[in-house]
CSV table of C-alpha atoms in Angstrom, one decimal:
chain,number,residue,atom,x,y,z
A,217,MET,CA,-73.3,-30.6,15.3
A,218,SER,CA,-70.5,-28.5,16.8
A,219,GLU,CA,-71.2,-25.6,19.0
A,220,ARG,CA,-70.0,-23.2,16.2
A,221,SER,CA,-72.3,-24.6,13.5
A,222,MET,CA,-75.1,-24.5,16.1
A,223,ALA,CA,-74.4,-20.8,16.5
A,224,ARG,CA,-74.4,-20.3,12.8
A,225,ALA,CA,-77.7,-22.2,12.4
A,226,GLU,CA,-79.3,-20.0,15.1
A,227,GLY,CA,-77.8,-16.9,13.3
A,228,ALA,CA,-79.4,-18.1,10.1
A,229,THR,CA,-82.8,-18.1,11.7
A,230,VAL,CA,-82.3,-14.6,12.9
A,231,GLN,CA,-80.9,-13.2,9.7
A,232,PRO,CA,-84.0,-13.2,7.5
A,233,GLN,CA,-85.7,-10.8,9.9
A,234,LEU,CA,-83.1,-8.2,8.8
A,235,ARG,CA,-83.6,-6.9,5.4
A,236,GLU,CA,-80.0,-7.7,4.4
A,237,VAL,CA,-76.8,-8.9,5.9
A,238,PRO,CA,-74.9,-5.7,6.7
A,239,ALA,CA,-71.5,-5.1,5.0
A,240,VAL,CA,-69.8,-4.5,8.3
A,241,ARG,CA,-71.1,-5.2,11.8
A,242,MET,CA,-68.9,-4.4,14.8
A,243,GLU,CA,-70.1,-5.2,18.3
A,244,ALA,CA,-68.3,-4.0,21.5
A,245,VAL,CA,-64.9,-4.1,19.8
A,246,TYR,CA,-61.8,-3.4,21.8
A,247,LYS,CA,-58.2,-3.0,20.7
A,248,HIS,CA,-55.4,-2.4,23.1
A,249,TYR,CA,-51.7,-1.5,22.6
A,250,GLY,CA,-50.2,-2.1,25.9
A,251,ASP,CA,-52.0,0.3,28.3
A,252,PHE,CA,-53.4,2.3,25.5
A,253,THR,CA,-56.9,1.6,24.4
A,254,ALA,CA,-57.2,2.3,20.7
A,255,LEU,CA,-60.7,1.0,20.3
A,256,ASN,CA,-63.0,1.2,23.3
A,257,GLU,CA,-66.3,-0.7,23.0
A,258,VAL,CA,-67.0,0.3,19.4
A,259,ASP,CA,-70.3,-0.6,17.8
A,260,LEU,CA,-70.8,0.1,14.1
A,261,LYS,CA,-73.1,-1.1,11.4
A,262,VAL,CA,-72.5,-0.4,7.8
A,263,ALA,CA,-75.2,-1.3,5.2
A,264,LYS,CA,-74.4,-2.5,1.8
A,265,GLY,CA,-73.7,0.4,-0.6
A,266,GLU,CA,-73.4,2.8,2.3
A,267,LYS,CA,-70.6,5.5,2.3
A,268,ILE,CA,-69.2,6.2,5.7
A,269,VAL,CA,-66.6,8.9,6.5
A,270,VAL,CA,-64.8,8.3,9.8
A,271,CYS,CA,-63.3,11.5,11.3
A,272,GLY,CA,-61.9,12.6,14.6
A,273,PRO,CA,-58.7,14.0,16.2
A,274,SER,CA,-55.4,12.1,15.7
A,275,GLY,CA,-55.0,9.1,18.0
A,276,SER,CA,-58.8,8.7,18.2
A,277,GLY,CA,-58.7,5.2,16.7
A,278,LYS,CA,-60.0,6.0,13.2
A,279,SER,CA,-57.3,4.1,11.4
A,280,THR,CA,-57.3,1.2,13.9
A,281,LEU,CA,-61.1,0.9,13.3
A,282,ILE,CA,-60.8,0.4,9.6
A,283,ARG,CA,-57.6,-1.7,9.9
A,284,CYS,CA,-59.5,-4.1,12.1
A,285,ILE,CA,-62.1,-4.6,9.4
A,286,ASN,CA,-59.7,-6.5,7.2
A,287,HIS,CA,-57.7,-7.9,10.1
A,288,ILE,CA,-54.5,-6.0,9.4
A,289,GLU,CA,-54.9,-5.2,13.1
A,290,LYS,CA,-56.3,-8.0,15.3
A,291,HIS,CA,-59.1,-6.8,17.6
A,292,ASP,CA,-58.8,-8.0,21.2
A,293,GLU,CA,-62.4,-8.3,22.2
A,294,GLY,CA,-65.8,-8.1,20.6
A,295,LEU,CA,-67.3,-9.3,17.3
A,296,ILE,CA,-66.7,-8.2,13.8
A,297,TYR,CA,-68.7,-9.5,10.9
A,298,VAL,CA,-67.9,-8.6,7.3
A,299,ASN,CA,-70.6,-9.6,4.8
A,300,GLY,CA,-71.8,-12.1,7.4
A,301,VAL,CA,-68.4,-13.7,7.9
A,302,GLU,CA,-67.2,-13.5,11.5
A,303,LEU,CA,-63.6,-12.3,11.8
A,304,ASP,CA,-62.6,-14.8,14.5
A,305,HIS,CA,-58.9,-15.0,13.8
A,306,GLN,CA,-59.4,-18.2,11.8
A,307,ARG,CA,-57.3,-18.2,8.7
A,308,LYS,CA,-60.1,-19.1,6.3
A,309,ASN,CA,-62.4,-16.4,7.6
A,310,ILE,CA,-59.7,-13.8,7.5
A,311,ASP,CA,-59.0,-14.8,3.8
A,312,ALA,CA,-62.7,-14.6,3.0
A,313,VAL,CA,-63.0,-11.2,4.5
A,314,ARG,CA,-59.8,-9.9,2.8
A,315,ARG,CA,-61.2,-11.1,-0.5
A,316,ASP,CA,-64.3,-9.0,0.1
A,317,THR,CA,-62.4,-5.8,1.1
A,318,GLY,CA,-60.0,-3.6,-0.8
A,319,MET,CA,-57.7,-1.2,1.1
A,320,VAL,CA,-56.1,2.1,0.1
A,321,PHE,CA,-53.3,3.3,2.4
A,322,GLN,CA,-52.1,6.8,3.3
A,323,SER,CA,-48.6,6.0,1.9
A,324,PHE,CA,-49.9,4.2,-1.2
A,325,ASN,CA,-47.8,1.0,-0.4
A,326,LEU,CA,-47.4,0.2,-4.1
A,327,PHE,CA,-44.7,-2.4,-4.8
A,328,PRO,CA,-41.8,-0.2,-5.9
A,329,HIS,CA,-39.9,-2.9,-7.8
A,330,MET,CA,-42.9,-3.7,-10.1
A,331,THR,CA,-44.4,-1.7,-12.9
A,332,VAL,CA,-47.9,-0.2,-12.4
A,333,LEU,CA,-49.3,-3.0,-14.5
A,334,GLU,CA,-47.5,-5.7,-12.5
A,335,ASN,CA,-48.8,-4.1,-9.3
A,336,CYS,CA,-52.3,-4.6,-10.6
A,337,THR,CA,-51.9,-8.1,-12.0
A,338,LEU,CA,-50.0,-9.8,-9.2
A,339,ALA,CA,-53.0,-10.5,-6.9
A,340,PRO,CA,-55.4,-11.5,-9.6
A,341,MET,CA,-52.9,-13.9,-11.0
A,342,THR,CA,-51.5,-15.5,-7.8
A,343,ALA,CA,-54.5,-15.3,-5.5
A,344,ASN,CA,-57.3,-15.8,-8.1
A,345,GLY,CA,-55.4,-17.9,-10.5
A,346,MET,CA,-56.2,-15.7,-13.5
A,347,SER,CA,-54.2,-16.0,-16.7
A,348,GLU,CA,-51.7,-13.2,-17.5
A,349,ALA,CA,-53.8,-12.1,-20.4
A,350,GLU,CA,-57.0,-11.9,-18.4
A,351,ALA,CA,-55.3,-10.1,-15.5
A,352,LYS,CA,-53.8,-7.6,-17.9
A,353,ASP,CA,-57.2,-6.9,-19.4
A,354,LEU,CA,-58.7,-6.5,-16.0
A,355,ALA,CA,-55.8,-4.2,-14.8
A,356,MET,CA,-56.1,-2.0,-18.0
A,357,HIS,CA,-59.9,-1.8,-17.4
A,358,PHE,CA,-59.4,-0.3,-13.9
A,359,LEU,CA,-56.3,1.8,-14.8
A,360,THR,CA,-58.5,3.3,-17.5
A,361,LYS,CA,-61.2,3.9,-14.9
A,362,VAL,CA,-58.7,5.8,-12.7
A,363,ARG,CA,-57.5,7.6,-15.9
A,364,ILE,CA,-53.9,6.5,-16.1
A,365,PRO,CA,-53.8,3.6,-18.6
A,366,ASP,CA,-50.8,5.3,-20.3
A,367,GLN,CA,-48.7,4.9,-17.2
A,368,ALA,CA,-49.0,1.1,-17.1
A,369,GLU,CA,-45.4,0.3,-17.9
A,370,LYS,CA,-43.9,2.8,-15.5
A,371,PHE,CA,-42.6,2.2,-12.0
A,372,PRO,CA,-44.4,3.8,-9.1
A,373,GLY,CA,-41.4,6.0,-8.4
A,374,GLN,CA,-41.9,7.7,-11.7
A,375,LEU,CA,-45.4,8.8,-10.9
A,376,SER,CA,-46.7,11.7,-8.9
A,377,GLY,CA,-48.3,11.1,-5.5
A,378,GLY,CA,-51.8,11.5,-6.9
A,379,GLN,CA,-51.1,9.1,-9.8
A,380,GLN,CA,-49.7,6.6,-7.3
A,381,GLN,CA,-52.7,6.7,-5.2
A,382,ARG,CA,-55.0,6.2,-8.2
A,383,VAL,CA,-52.9,3.2,-9.1
A,384,ALA,CA,-53.4,1.9,-5.6
A,385,ILE,CA,-57.1,2.3,-6.0
A,386,ALA,CA,-57.0,0.4,-9.3
A,387,ARG,CA,-54.9,-2.3,-7.8
A,388,ALA,CA,-57.4,-2.9,-5.0
A,389,LEU,CA,-60.3,-2.9,-7.5
A,390,CYS,CA,-58.7,-5.6,-9.5
A,391,MET,CA,-59.6,-8.0,-6.7
A,392,ARG,CA,-63.2,-7.0,-7.2
A,393,PRO,CA,-63.9,-6.1,-3.6
A,394,LYS,CA,-67.4,-5.5,-2.3
A,395,ILE,CA,-66.2,-3.0,0.4
A,396,MET,CA,-63.4,-0.4,0.0
A,397,LEU,CA,-61.5,0.9,3.0
A,398,PHE,CA,-59.6,4.1,2.7
A,399,ASP,CA,-57.1,5.1,5.4
A,400,GLU,CA,-56.4,8.8,5.0
A,401,PRO,CA,-55.9,8.4,1.2
A,402,THR,CA,-55.1,12.1,0.6
A,403,SER,CA,-53.1,13.0,3.7
A,404,ALA,CA,-49.7,12.3,2.1
A,405,LEU,CA,-50.5,14.2,-1.1
A,406,ASP,CA,-49.5,17.6,-2.2
A,407,PRO,CA,-52.6,19.9,-2.2
A,408,GLU,CA,-52.9,20.0,-6.0
A,409,MET,CA,-53.1,16.2,-6.1
A,410,VAL,CA,-55.9,15.8,-3.6
A,411,LYS,CA,-58.7,16.6,-6.1
A,412,GLU,CA,-57.9,13.9,-8.6
A,413,VAL,CA,-57.9,11.2,-5.9
A,414,LEU,CA,-61.1,12.5,-4.4
A,415,GLU,CA,-62.8,12.6,-7.9
A,416,THR,CA,-61.8,8.9,-8.4
A,417,MET,CA,-63.3,8.1,-5.0
A,418,LYS,CA,-66.5,10.0,-5.8
A,419,LYS,CA,-66.9,8.1,-9.1
A,420,LEU,CA,-66.5,4.8,-7.1
A,421,ALA,CA,-69.2,6.0,-4.7
A,422,GLU,CA,-71.6,6.8,-7.5
A,423,GLU,CA,-71.3,3.3,-8.7
A,424,GLY,CA,-72.6,2.0,-5.5
A,425,MET,CA,-69.4,0.7,-3.8
A,426,THR,CA,-69.7,0.3,0.0
A,427,MET,CA,-67.0,2.6,1.4
A,428,LEU,CA,-65.4,3.4,4.7
A,429,CYS,CA,-63.1,6.3,4.5
A,430,VAL,CA,-60.9,7.9,7.2
A,431,THR,CA,-60.4,11.4,6.0
A,432,HIS,CA,-60.1,15.1,7.0
A,433,GLU,CA,-61.6,16.2,3.7
A,434,MET,CA,-64.8,17.6,5.0
A,435,GLY,CA,-65.9,18.8,1.5
A,436,PHE,CA,-65.8,15.2,0.3
A,437,ALA,CA,-67.6,14.0,3.5
A,438,ARG,CA,-70.4,16.6,2.9
A,439,GLU,CA,-70.8,15.6,-0.7
A,440,VAL,CA,-70.3,11.8,-0.7
A,441,ALA,CA,-70.9,10.4,2.8
A,442,ASP,CA,-74.2,8.9,3.9
A,443,ARG,CA,-73.1,9.1,7.4
A,444,ILE,CA,-70.2,10.6,9.4
A,445,VAL,CA,-68.8,8.6,12.3
A,446,PHE,CA,-67.0,10.8,14.7
A,447,MET,CA,-64.4,9.2,17.0
A,448,ASN,CA,-62.6,10.4,20.1
A,449,GLU,CA,-60.3,8.4,22.4
A,450,GLY,CA,-61.2,5.1,20.9
A,451,ARG,CA,-64.9,5.6,21.1
A,452,VAL,CA,-67.6,6.4,18.5
A,453,VAL,CA,-68.8,9.6,20.0
A,454,GLU,CA,-71.5,10.3,17.5
A,455,GLN,CA,-72.8,9.4,14.1
A,456,ALA,CA,-75.1,11.4,11.9
A,457,ALA,CA,-75.8,12.4,8.3
A,458,PRO,CA,-73.3,15.0,7.1
A,459,GLU,CA,-75.9,17.8,7.1
A,460,GLU,CA,-76.8,17.1,10.7
A,461,PHE,CA,-73.3,16.5,11.9
A,462,PHE,CA,-71.8,19.7,10.4
A,463,LYS,CA,-74.7,21.9,11.5
A,464,HIS,CA,-75.6,20.5,14.8
A,465,PRO,CA,-72.8,18.4,16.3
A,466,LYS,CA,-74.2,16.9,19.5
A,467,SER,CA,-71.0,16.4,21.5
A,468,GLU,CA,-68.8,19.2,22.8
A,469,ARG,CA,-65.7,17.3,21.4
A,470,ALA,CA,-67.2,17.2,17.9
A,471,ARG,CA,-67.9,20.9,18.1
A,472,THR,CA,-64.3,21.8,19.1
A,473,PHE,CA,-63.0,19.4,16.4
A,474,LEU,CA,-65.1,21.1,13.7
A,475,ASP,CA,-64.0,24.5,14.9
A,476,GLN,CA,-60.4,23.4,14.5
A,477,ILE,CA,-60.5,22.0,11.0
A,478,ILE,CA,-63.1,24.2,9.3
A,479,HIS,CA,-61.6,27.6,8.7
B,205,MET,CA,21.3,-10.9,-6.2
B,206,SER,CA,18.9,-8.1,-7.3
B,207,LEU,CA,16.5,-6.5,-4.8
B,208,PHE,CA,13.4,-7.6,-6.7
B,209,SER,CA,13.2,-9.6,-9.9
B,210,PRO,CA,10.1,-8.7,-12.0
B,211,THR,CA,10.6,-11.6,-14.3
B,212,ALA,CA,10.6,-14.0,-11.4
B,213,ALA,CA,7.4,-12.4,-10.1
B,214,VAL,CA,5.8,-12.8,-13.6
B,215,SER,CA,6.9,-16.4,-13.8
B,216,TYR,CA,5.4,-17.1,-10.3
B,217,PHE,CA,2.1,-15.5,-11.6
B,218,PHE,CA,2.0,-18.0,-14.4
B,219,ASN,CA,3.2,-20.9,-12.2
B,220,TYR,CA,0.8,-23.8,-12.7
B,221,PHE,CA,1.2,-24.9,-9.1
B,222,LEU,CA,0.1,-21.5,-7.9
B,223,MET,CA,-2.8,-21.3,-10.4
B,224,LYS,CA,-4.3,-24.5,-8.9
B,225,GLY,CA,-4.1,-22.8,-5.5
B,226,VAL,CA,-6.1,-19.9,-7.0
B,227,LEU,CA,-8.8,-22.4,-8.2
B,228,VAL,CA,-9.0,-23.8,-4.6
B,229,THR,CA,-9.4,-20.2,-3.3
B,230,ILE,CA,-12.2,-19.6,-5.7
B,231,GLY,CA,-13.9,-22.9,-4.9
B,232,LEU,CA,-13.7,-22.3,-1.2
B,233,THR,CA,-15.2,-18.8,-1.6
B,234,VAL,CA,-18.1,-19.9,-3.9
B,235,ALA,CA,-19.0,-22.9,-1.7
B,236,ALA,CA,-18.8,-20.8,1.5
B,237,VAL,CA,-21.0,-18.0,0.0
B,238,VAL,CA,-23.6,-20.5,-1.2
B,239,GLY,CA,-23.6,-22.5,2.0
B,240,GLY,CA,-23.4,-19.4,4.1
B,241,LEU,CA,-26.3,-17.8,2.3
B,242,ILE,CA,-28.5,-20.8,2.8
B,243,LEU,CA,-27.6,-21.3,6.4
B,244,GLY,CA,-27.6,-17.5,7.0
B,245,MET,CA,-31.1,-17.1,5.5
B,246,GLY,CA,-32.4,-19.9,7.8
B,247,ILE,CA,-30.7,-18.2,10.9
B,248,ALA,CA,-32.1,-14.8,9.9
B,249,LEU,CA,-35.6,-16.3,9.6
B,250,LEU,CA,-35.2,-17.9,13.1
B,251,ARG,CA,-33.8,-14.6,14.5
B,252,MET,CA,-37.0,-12.8,13.1
B,253,SER,CA,-39.4,-15.4,14.4
B,254,SER,CA,-41.8,-14.5,17.2
B,255,ASN,CA,-40.8,-17.7,19.0
B,256,PRO,CA,-38.4,-16.5,21.8
B,257,VAL,CA,-36.6,-19.9,21.9
B,258,LEU,CA,-35.9,-20.0,18.2
B,259,ALA,CA,-35.0,-16.3,18.1
B,260,GLY,CA,-32.7,-16.8,21.1
B,261,ALA,CA,-30.9,-19.7,19.6
B,262,ALA,CA,-30.3,-17.7,16.4
B,263,ARG,CA,-29.0,-14.8,18.5
B,264,PHE,CA,-26.7,-17.1,20.4
B,265,TYR,CA,-25.3,-18.5,17.1
B,266,ILE,CA,-24.6,-15.1,15.7
B,267,TRP,CA,-23.1,-13.9,18.9
B,268,PHE,CA,-20.8,-16.9,19.1
B,269,PHE,CA,-19.5,-17.0,15.5
B,270,ARG,CA,-19.1,-13.3,15.2
B,271,GLY,CA,-17.5,-13.1,18.6
B,272,THR,CA,-14.6,-15.5,18.0
B,273,PRO,CA,-11.8,-15.4,15.4
B,274,LEU,CA,-12.3,-17.5,12.3
B,275,LEU,CA,-8.7,-18.8,12.8
B,276,ILE,CA,-9.7,-20.3,16.2
B,277,GLN,CA,-12.8,-21.8,14.7
B,278,LEU,CA,-10.8,-23.5,11.9
B,279,VAL,CA,-8.2,-24.8,14.2
B,280,VAL,CA,-10.8,-26.2,16.7
B,281,ILE,CA,-12.6,-27.9,13.9
B,282,TYR,CA,-9.4,-29.3,12.3
B,283,SER,CA,-7.4,-30.2,15.4
B,284,GLY,CA,-9.8,-30.0,18.3
B,285,LEU,CA,-12.8,-32.0,17.2
B,286,PRO,CA,-10.7,-35.2,16.5
B,287,GLN,CA,-10.1,-35.3,20.2
B,288,LEU,CA,-13.8,-35.9,20.5
B,289,GLY,CA,-13.7,-38.5,17.8
B,290,ILE,CA,-15.1,-36.2,15.1
B,291,LYS,CA,-12.9,-36.1,12.1
B,292,PHE,CA,-13.3,-34.5,8.6
B,293,SER,CA,-11.1,-34.2,5.6
B,294,VAL,CA,-9.0,-31.0,5.5
B,295,ILE,CA,-11.2,-29.4,2.8
B,296,THR,CA,-14.4,-30.3,4.7
B,297,CYS,CA,-13.0,-28.7,7.8
B,298,ALA,CA,-12.2,-25.5,5.9
B,299,LEU,CA,-15.7,-25.4,4.4
B,300,VAL,CA,-17.5,-26.1,7.6
B,301,GLY,CA,-15.5,-23.4,9.4
B,302,LEU,CA,-16.0,-20.8,6.6
B,303,ILE,CA,-19.7,-21.6,6.2
B,304,LEU,CA,-20.5,-21.5,9.9
B,305,ASN,CA,-18.6,-18.2,10.3
B,306,GLU,CA,-19.9,-16.6,7.1
B,307,ALA,CA,-23.5,-17.6,7.9
B,308,ALA,CA,-23.4,-15.5,11.1
B,309,TYR,CA,-22.5,-12.4,9.2
B,310,LEU,CA,-24.9,-13.1,6.3
B,311,ALA,CA,-27.8,-13.8,8.7
B,312,GLU,CA,-27.5,-10.2,10.0
B,313,ILE,CA,-27.3,-8.8,6.5
B,314,VAL,CA,-30.4,-10.8,5.4
B,315,ARG,CA,-32.2,-9.6,8.5
B,316,SER,CA,-31.3,-6.0,8.0
B,317,GLY,CA,-32.6,-6.2,4.4
B,318,PHE,CA,-35.9,-7.6,5.5
B,319,MET,CA,-36.3,-5.2,8.3
B,320,ALA,CA,-35.7,-2.3,5.9
B,321,VAL,CA,-38.8,-3.3,3.8
B,322,SER,CA,-41.6,-1.2,5.2
B,323,ALA,CA,-44.4,-2.8,7.2
B,324,GLY,CA,-46.8,-1.1,4.7
B,325,GLN,CA,-45.6,-3.5,1.9
B,326,ARG,CA,-46.6,-6.5,3.9
B,327,GLU,CA,-49.9,-4.9,4.9
B,328,ALA,CA,-50.6,-4.1,1.2
B,329,ALA,CA,-49.9,-7.8,0.4
B,330,TRP,CA,-52.3,-9.0,3.1
B,331,ALA,CA,-55.0,-6.6,2.0
B,332,LEU,CA,-54.6,-8.0,-1.5
B,333,SER,CA,-55.1,-11.6,-0.2
B,334,LEU,CA,-51.6,-12.6,-1.3
B,335,SER,CA,-50.4,-15.9,0.2
B,336,PRO,CA,-47.5,-15.8,2.7
B,337,TRP,CA,-45.3,-17.5,0.1
B,338,VAL,CA,-46.2,-15.0,-2.7
B,339,THR,CA,-45.7,-12.1,-0.3
B,340,PHE,CA,-42.2,-13.4,0.6
B,341,ARG,CA,-41.2,-14.4,-2.9
B,342,ARG,CA,-42.6,-11.5,-4.9
B,343,VAL,CA,-42.9,-8.6,-2.5
B,344,THR,CA,-40.5,-8.7,0.4
B,345,LEU,CA,-37.6,-10.8,-0.9
B,346,PRO,CA,-36.9,-8.8,-4.0
B,347,GLN,CA,-36.9,-5.5,-2.1
B,348,ALA,CA,-34.8,-6.9,0.7
B,349,PHE,CA,-32.4,-8.4,-1.7
B,350,ARG,CA,-31.8,-5.1,-3.4
B,351,LEU,CA,-30.9,-3.6,0.0
B,352,MET,CA,-28.7,-6.6,0.9
B,353,ILE,CA,-26.4,-6.4,-2.2
B,354,PRO,CA,-23.9,-3.7,-0.9
B,355,PRO,CA,-23.3,-5.2,2.5
B,356,LEU,CA,-23.3,-8.7,0.9
B,357,GLY,CA,-20.7,-7.6,-1.5
B,358,ASN,CA,-18.6,-6.3,1.3
B,359,SER,CA,-18.9,-9.5,3.2
B,360,ILE,CA,-18.0,-11.7,0.2
B,361,ASN,CA,-15.0,-9.6,-0.4
B,362,SER,CA,-13.8,-10.2,3.1
B,363,LEU,CA,-14.6,-13.9,2.8
B,364,LEU,CA,-12.5,-14.2,-0.3
B,365,LYS,CA,-9.5,-13.0,1.6
B,366,ALA,CA,-10.4,-14.9,4.8
B,367,THR,CA,-10.1,-18.2,2.8
B,368,SER,CA,-6.3,-17.6,3.2
B,369,LEU,CA,-6.7,-18.5,6.9
B,370,ALA,CA,-7.4,-22.1,5.7
B,371,SER,CA,-3.7,-22.3,4.9
B,372,VAL,CA,-3.1,-22.7,8.6
B,373,ILE,CA,-4.9,-26.0,8.6
B,374,SER,CA,-2.9,-27.0,5.5
B,375,VAL,CA,-5.5,-26.4,2.8
B,376,GLU,CA,-3.5,-25.8,-0.3
B,377,GLU,CA,-5.2,-22.7,-1.5
B,378,LEU,CA,-3.4,-19.6,-2.9
B,379,MET,CA,-1.8,-18.5,0.4
B,380,ARG,CA,-0.6,-21.9,1.3
B,381,ARG,CA,0.9,-22.6,-2.1
B,382,SER,CA,2.6,-19.2,-2.1
B,383,ASP,CA,4.2,-20.1,1.3
B,384,MET,CA,5.3,-23.4,-0.2
B,385,LEU,CA,6.9,-21.7,-3.3
B,386,MET,CA,8.5,-19.2,-1.0
B,387,GLN,CA,10.1,-21.8,1.2
B,388,GLU,CA,11.4,-23.6,-1.9
B,389,HIS,CA,12.9,-20.5,-3.7
B,390,PHE,CA,13.3,-17.8,-1.0
B,391,GLN,CA,12.0,-15.2,-3.4
B,392,ILE,CA,9.6,-13.8,-0.8
B,393,LEU,CA,8.6,-10.5,-2.5
B,394,GLU,CA,8.3,-12.1,-6.0
B,395,VAL,CA,6.1,-14.9,-4.8
B,396,TYR,CA,3.8,-12.7,-2.7
B,397,ALA,CA,3.6,-10.1,-5.5
B,398,ALA,CA,2.1,-12.8,-7.7
B,399,ALA,CA,-0.3,-13.9,-4.9
B,400,THR,CA,-1.2,-10.2,-4.2
B,401,ALA,CA,-2.0,-9.8,-7.9
B,402,TYR,CA,-4.3,-12.8,-7.9
B,403,TYR,CA,-6.2,-11.5,-4.8
B,404,LEU,CA,-6.6,-8.1,-6.4
B,405,ILE,CA,-7.9,-9.7,-9.6
B,406,LEU,CA,-10.4,-11.9,-7.8
B,407,THR,CA,-11.7,-9.0,-5.7
B,408,SER,CA,-11.9,-6.8,-8.8
B,409,VAL,CA,-13.9,-9.4,-10.6
B,410,TRP,CA,-16.3,-9.7,-7.7
B,411,ASP,CA,-16.6,-5.8,-7.6
B,412,ALA,CA,-17.7,-5.9,-11.3
B,413,VAL,CA,-20.2,-8.7,-10.6
B,414,GLN,CA,-21.6,-6.8,-7.6
B,415,ARG,CA,-22.0,-3.6,-9.7
B,416,ARG,CA,-24.0,-5.6,-12.3
B,417,LEU,CA,-26.2,-7.1,-9.6
B,418,GLU,CA,-26.8,-3.7,-8.1
B,419,LYS,CA,-27.8,-2.3,-11.5
B,420,HIS,CA,-30.0,-5.3,-12.3
B,421,PHE,CA,-31.9,-5.3,-9.0
B,422,GLY,CA,-32.0,-1.5,-8.7
B,423,ARG,CA,-34.1,-1.2,-11.9
B,424,SER,CA,-37.0,0.5,-10.2
B,425,SER,CA,-34.9,3.1,-8.4
B,426,ALA,CA,-32.8,3.5,-11.5
B,427,ALA,CA,-36.0,4.1,-13.5
B,428,LYS,CA,-35.9,7.9,-12.8
B,429,THR,CA,-32.3,8.2,-14.0
B,430,ARG,CA,-33.2,6.1,-17.0
B,431,ARG,CA,-36.1,8.4,-17.9
B,432,VAL,CA,-33.6,11.3,-17.9
B,433,ALA,CA,-31.1,9.3,-19.9
B,434,ALA,CA,-33.8,8.4,-22.4
B,435,SER,CA,-34.6,12.0,-23.1
B,436,ALA,CA,-30.9,12.9,-23.4
B,437,PRO,CA,-30.3,11.5,-26.9
B,438,VAL,CA,-33.2,13.6,-28.1
B,439,ALA,CA,-31.5,16.8,-26.8
B,440,GLN,CA,-28.3,15.7,-28.3
B,441,ALA,CA,-29.9,15.0,-31.6
B,442,SER,CA,-31.3,18.5,-31.7
B,443,VAL,CA,-27.9,20.0,-31.0
B,444,GLU,CA,-26.5,18.0,-33.8
B,445,ALA,CA,-29.3,19.1,-36.1
B,446,ARG,CA,-28.5,22.7,-35.4
B,447,ALA,CA,-24.8,22.2,-36.0
């Protein structure tokens, strides 16, 4: 038996003691860009079905944190497990993790040369081997869910920012992820578009999706999050339930941060 | 003797001997574009690779072939290489020279196209578990290609005219055959007027092809204009109804 499978076997004897394998487990994760430390000994555990809002000043490592979870950024040190699969830079493990996670980006990143429908069917057809008819049904199901089935034949450039972001959410859901990662999903939107995207995210939360969301929308955090993770200079400075975090932030940094953003 | 005989120019234009030269020019251009694109694509991929040796080799290639005149490259391949015992037919020499030279330019065009596709597109493809091949074929290549068309068109236009340099190594394309007719009849302006007309026709045809390509591959960016255009007939109809 190889050393790795030994480690797995040992892990397996430990796991039953936990109630459930966490959706995400990060242990002492570091990420460096040259001399800059983007993640500095980050520990984080997210239970299945939990909704986490990650906040903090710009450059605090929030985006890097969630981008490491589906290996869009490679972490340099430490351990990351997603649904029990270790992200160890091996191709098959990265693939497994990416299949379990959906991601929504600040700048939507829809494929501009494809229609809304094609954006949604590409991955199910090519990565999951679905037939075109099945993939279309699936796509229409999720486009209906985000309330834009009538825009299916349009190109992303013809839609408003809010509509594009809802398409991006539907596109991610078409791969039936178990965890959704949101990287400042409303930061690039005009103010009147923010609500429709947040409503879509709330609906997803109500259905029990595990969510990690980097956002400055504190109203959303208060209403939806089970836990707020506050980051500063690459570290998780504090984490608490929204009520607790907003009323009694423990760290000085969190207090000044909240003073700045809540008017 | 008149200053310029239009009838002679027209007769040179329809000269069978010259027309066959036009076909050679077209053949050289098409072959050099196809060969240059394939080679250029490969060099662009090497140039973008994270391996410093491969990227360095590609940079050297581009530096060398863009930094020396095509004329010298052709003469060296045709007259210089035989000194080392490497000998090709005339037409092969011309093709090798044109392809090697064109590939250097096209590689940079291909690279610029791929670099202009935002990193977010690749990240979205990764996040959706698309394979590297699907990401390349369905996501980055179509977007890069759309951006490549205008500079590609420019380069192919230049290439079409650069094929005339092959006349120096005795390839009987349009330029060479014009020279031969000129030396036979001494009607310099008349012969070159016919040749000029052919080059203009060929570049104009290519312009038209390029416009169609731009239109076809720009469908998503054109979508906005199309939406406006689609609503226009309605407005027009209502105006007509009122009249």
